[in-house]
Tab-separated table of C-alpha atoms in Angstrom:
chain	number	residue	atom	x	y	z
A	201	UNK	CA	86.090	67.590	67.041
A	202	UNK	CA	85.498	71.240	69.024
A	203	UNK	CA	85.437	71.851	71.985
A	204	UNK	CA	83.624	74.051	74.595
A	205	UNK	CA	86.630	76.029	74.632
A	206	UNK	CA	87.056	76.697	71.256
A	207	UNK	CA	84.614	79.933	70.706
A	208	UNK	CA	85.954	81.667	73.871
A	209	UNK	CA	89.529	81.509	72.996
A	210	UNK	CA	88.446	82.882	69.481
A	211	UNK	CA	86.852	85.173	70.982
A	212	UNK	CA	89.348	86.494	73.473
A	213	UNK	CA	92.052	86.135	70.629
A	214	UNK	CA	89.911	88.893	68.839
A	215	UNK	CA	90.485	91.113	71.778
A	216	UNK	CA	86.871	91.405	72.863
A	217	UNK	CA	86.641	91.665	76.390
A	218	UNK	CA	83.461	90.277	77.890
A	219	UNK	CA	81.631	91.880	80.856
A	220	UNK	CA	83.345	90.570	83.853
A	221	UNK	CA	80.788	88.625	86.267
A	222	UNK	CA	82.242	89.244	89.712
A	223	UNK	CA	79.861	87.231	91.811
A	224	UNK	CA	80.657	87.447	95.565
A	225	UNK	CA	83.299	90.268	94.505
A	226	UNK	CA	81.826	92.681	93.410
A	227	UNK	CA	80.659	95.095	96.030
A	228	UNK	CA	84.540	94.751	97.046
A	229	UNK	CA	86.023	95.684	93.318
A	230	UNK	CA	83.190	98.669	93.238
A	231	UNK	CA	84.538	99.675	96.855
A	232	UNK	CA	88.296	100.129	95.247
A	233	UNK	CA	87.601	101.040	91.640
A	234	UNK	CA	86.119	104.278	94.037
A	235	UNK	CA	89.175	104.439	95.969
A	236	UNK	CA	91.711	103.930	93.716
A	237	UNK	CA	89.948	106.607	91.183
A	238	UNK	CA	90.316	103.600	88.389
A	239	UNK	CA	88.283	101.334	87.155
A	240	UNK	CA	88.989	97.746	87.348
A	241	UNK	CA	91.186	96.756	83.971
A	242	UNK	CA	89.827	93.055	82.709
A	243	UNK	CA	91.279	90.551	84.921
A	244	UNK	CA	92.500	87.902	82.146
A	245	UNK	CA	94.045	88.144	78.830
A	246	UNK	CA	94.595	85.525	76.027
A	247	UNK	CA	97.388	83.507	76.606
A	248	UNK	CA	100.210	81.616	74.263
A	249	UNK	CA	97.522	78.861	74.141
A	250	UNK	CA	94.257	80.716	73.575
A	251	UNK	CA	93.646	80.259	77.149
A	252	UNK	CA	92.810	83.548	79.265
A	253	UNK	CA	95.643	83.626	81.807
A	254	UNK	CA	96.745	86.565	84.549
A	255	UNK	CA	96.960	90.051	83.592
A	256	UNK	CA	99.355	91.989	85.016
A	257	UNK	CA	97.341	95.356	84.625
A	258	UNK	CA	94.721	94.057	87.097
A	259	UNK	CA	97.280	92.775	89.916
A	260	UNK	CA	98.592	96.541	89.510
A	261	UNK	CA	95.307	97.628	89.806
A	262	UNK	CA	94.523	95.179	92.543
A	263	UNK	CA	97.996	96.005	94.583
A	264	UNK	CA	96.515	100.207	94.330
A	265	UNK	CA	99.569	101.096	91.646
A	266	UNK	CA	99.354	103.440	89.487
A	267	UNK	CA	98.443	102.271	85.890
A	268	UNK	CA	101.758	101.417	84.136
A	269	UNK	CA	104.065	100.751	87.223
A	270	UNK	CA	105.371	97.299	85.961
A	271	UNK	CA	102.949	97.401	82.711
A	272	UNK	CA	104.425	100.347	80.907
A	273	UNK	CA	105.301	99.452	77.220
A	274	UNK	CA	108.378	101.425	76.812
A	275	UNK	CA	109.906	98.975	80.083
A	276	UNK	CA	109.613	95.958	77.552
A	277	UNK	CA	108.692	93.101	80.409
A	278	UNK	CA	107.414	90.308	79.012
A	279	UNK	CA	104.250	89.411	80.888
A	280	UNK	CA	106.117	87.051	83.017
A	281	UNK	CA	108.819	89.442	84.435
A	282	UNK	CA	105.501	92.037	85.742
A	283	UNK	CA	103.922	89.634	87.197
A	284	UNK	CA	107.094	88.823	89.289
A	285	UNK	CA	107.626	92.091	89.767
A	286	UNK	CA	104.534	92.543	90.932
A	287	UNK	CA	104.391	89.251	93.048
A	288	UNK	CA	107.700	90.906	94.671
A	289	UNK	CA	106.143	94.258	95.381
A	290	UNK	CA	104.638	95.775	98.893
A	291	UNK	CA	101.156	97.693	98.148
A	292	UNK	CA	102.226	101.146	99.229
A	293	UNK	CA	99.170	100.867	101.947
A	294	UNK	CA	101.012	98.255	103.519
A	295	UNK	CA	104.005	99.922	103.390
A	296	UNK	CA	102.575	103.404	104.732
A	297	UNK	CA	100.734	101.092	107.241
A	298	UNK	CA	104.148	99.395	108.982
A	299	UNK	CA	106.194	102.566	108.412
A	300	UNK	CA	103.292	104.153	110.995
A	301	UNK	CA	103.436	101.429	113.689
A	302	UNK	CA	107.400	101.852	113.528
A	303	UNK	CA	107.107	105.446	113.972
A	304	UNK	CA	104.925	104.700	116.895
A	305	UNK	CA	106.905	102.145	118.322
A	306	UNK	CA	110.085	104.775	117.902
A	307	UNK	CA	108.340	107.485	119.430
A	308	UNK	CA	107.499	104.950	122.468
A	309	UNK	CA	110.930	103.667	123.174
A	310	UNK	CA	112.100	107.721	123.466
A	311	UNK	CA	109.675	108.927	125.691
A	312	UNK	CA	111.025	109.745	129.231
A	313	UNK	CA	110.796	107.331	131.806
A	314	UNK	CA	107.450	107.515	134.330
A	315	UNK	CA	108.447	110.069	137.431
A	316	UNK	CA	106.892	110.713	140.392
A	317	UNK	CA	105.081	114.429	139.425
A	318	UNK	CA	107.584	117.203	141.258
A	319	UNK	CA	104.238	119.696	141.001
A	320	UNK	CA	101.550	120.441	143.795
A	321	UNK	CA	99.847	117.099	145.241
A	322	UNK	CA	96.413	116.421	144.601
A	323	UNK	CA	93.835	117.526	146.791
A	324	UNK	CA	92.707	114.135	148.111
A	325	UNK	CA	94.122	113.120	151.311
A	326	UNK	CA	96.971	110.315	150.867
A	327	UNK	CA	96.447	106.834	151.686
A	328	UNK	CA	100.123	106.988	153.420
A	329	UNK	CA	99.141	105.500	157.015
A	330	UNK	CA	100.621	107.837	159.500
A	331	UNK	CA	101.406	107.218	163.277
A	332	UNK	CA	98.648	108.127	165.552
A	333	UNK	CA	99.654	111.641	167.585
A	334	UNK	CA	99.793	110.454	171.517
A	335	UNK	CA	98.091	112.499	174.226
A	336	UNK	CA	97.874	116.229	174.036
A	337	UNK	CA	95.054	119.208	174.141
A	338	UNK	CA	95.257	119.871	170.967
A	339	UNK	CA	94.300	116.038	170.151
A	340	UNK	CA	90.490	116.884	171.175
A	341	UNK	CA	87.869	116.515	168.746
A	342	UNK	CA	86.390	120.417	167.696
């Protein structure tokens, strides 16, 4: 008895990739194929069972690495050990992005604390009430 399955997993044990569908995704994996500079790698590959499982070249893609980060052949990682790797990873966005606020936050904590300016005043009058000058000539309105 066959299955459903069968063709597809002969088919993806022949290595032939099928155009990838991605529905509600794909404005989004358009958007970063054109700012990564790559194009999106095939999401899936065959696994032990004939089954299309993970492939580590598309989380590297996905996580904006370059190609061969984790999925180089002369590292020898079984498929397994990159995808850990990956898992374990910081996109270097993210990591760009917190090193930035820390910088800020840095910068923040250093700055001088808030004086009183020591330059001219400003030319409005101040809202300082003063005591009201008693009797006098000069006290007459002009």
């Amino acid at each position: 008895m066959t299955t459903a399955r069968a063709p597809r997993s002969r088919r993806a044990a022949r290595s032939e990739p099928r155009p990838v569908n991605w529905g509600e995704y794909a404005a989004a994996v358009h958007r970063w194929e054109l700012i990564t500079g790559q194009p999106a790698p095939y999401p899936t590959q065959p696994g032990r069972h004939g089954r299309p499982v993970l492939a580590p070249p598309f989380v590297e893609w996905l996580m904006g690495l370059p190609p061969g980060w984790v999925t180089a052949t002369h590292l020898e990682l079984p498929r397994t050990a990159q995808l850990r790797a990956l898992g374990n990873g910081v996109m270097p966005q993210q990591a760009a992005r917190a090193l930035r606020h820390l910088l800020d936050d840095l910068t923040h904590l250093h700055r001088p604390p808030c004086h009183p300016p020591t330059g001219p005043t400003r030319d409005r009058p101040s809202h300082v009430s003063r005591p009201a000058r008693v009797g006098g000539a000069h006290d007459a309105p002009t």
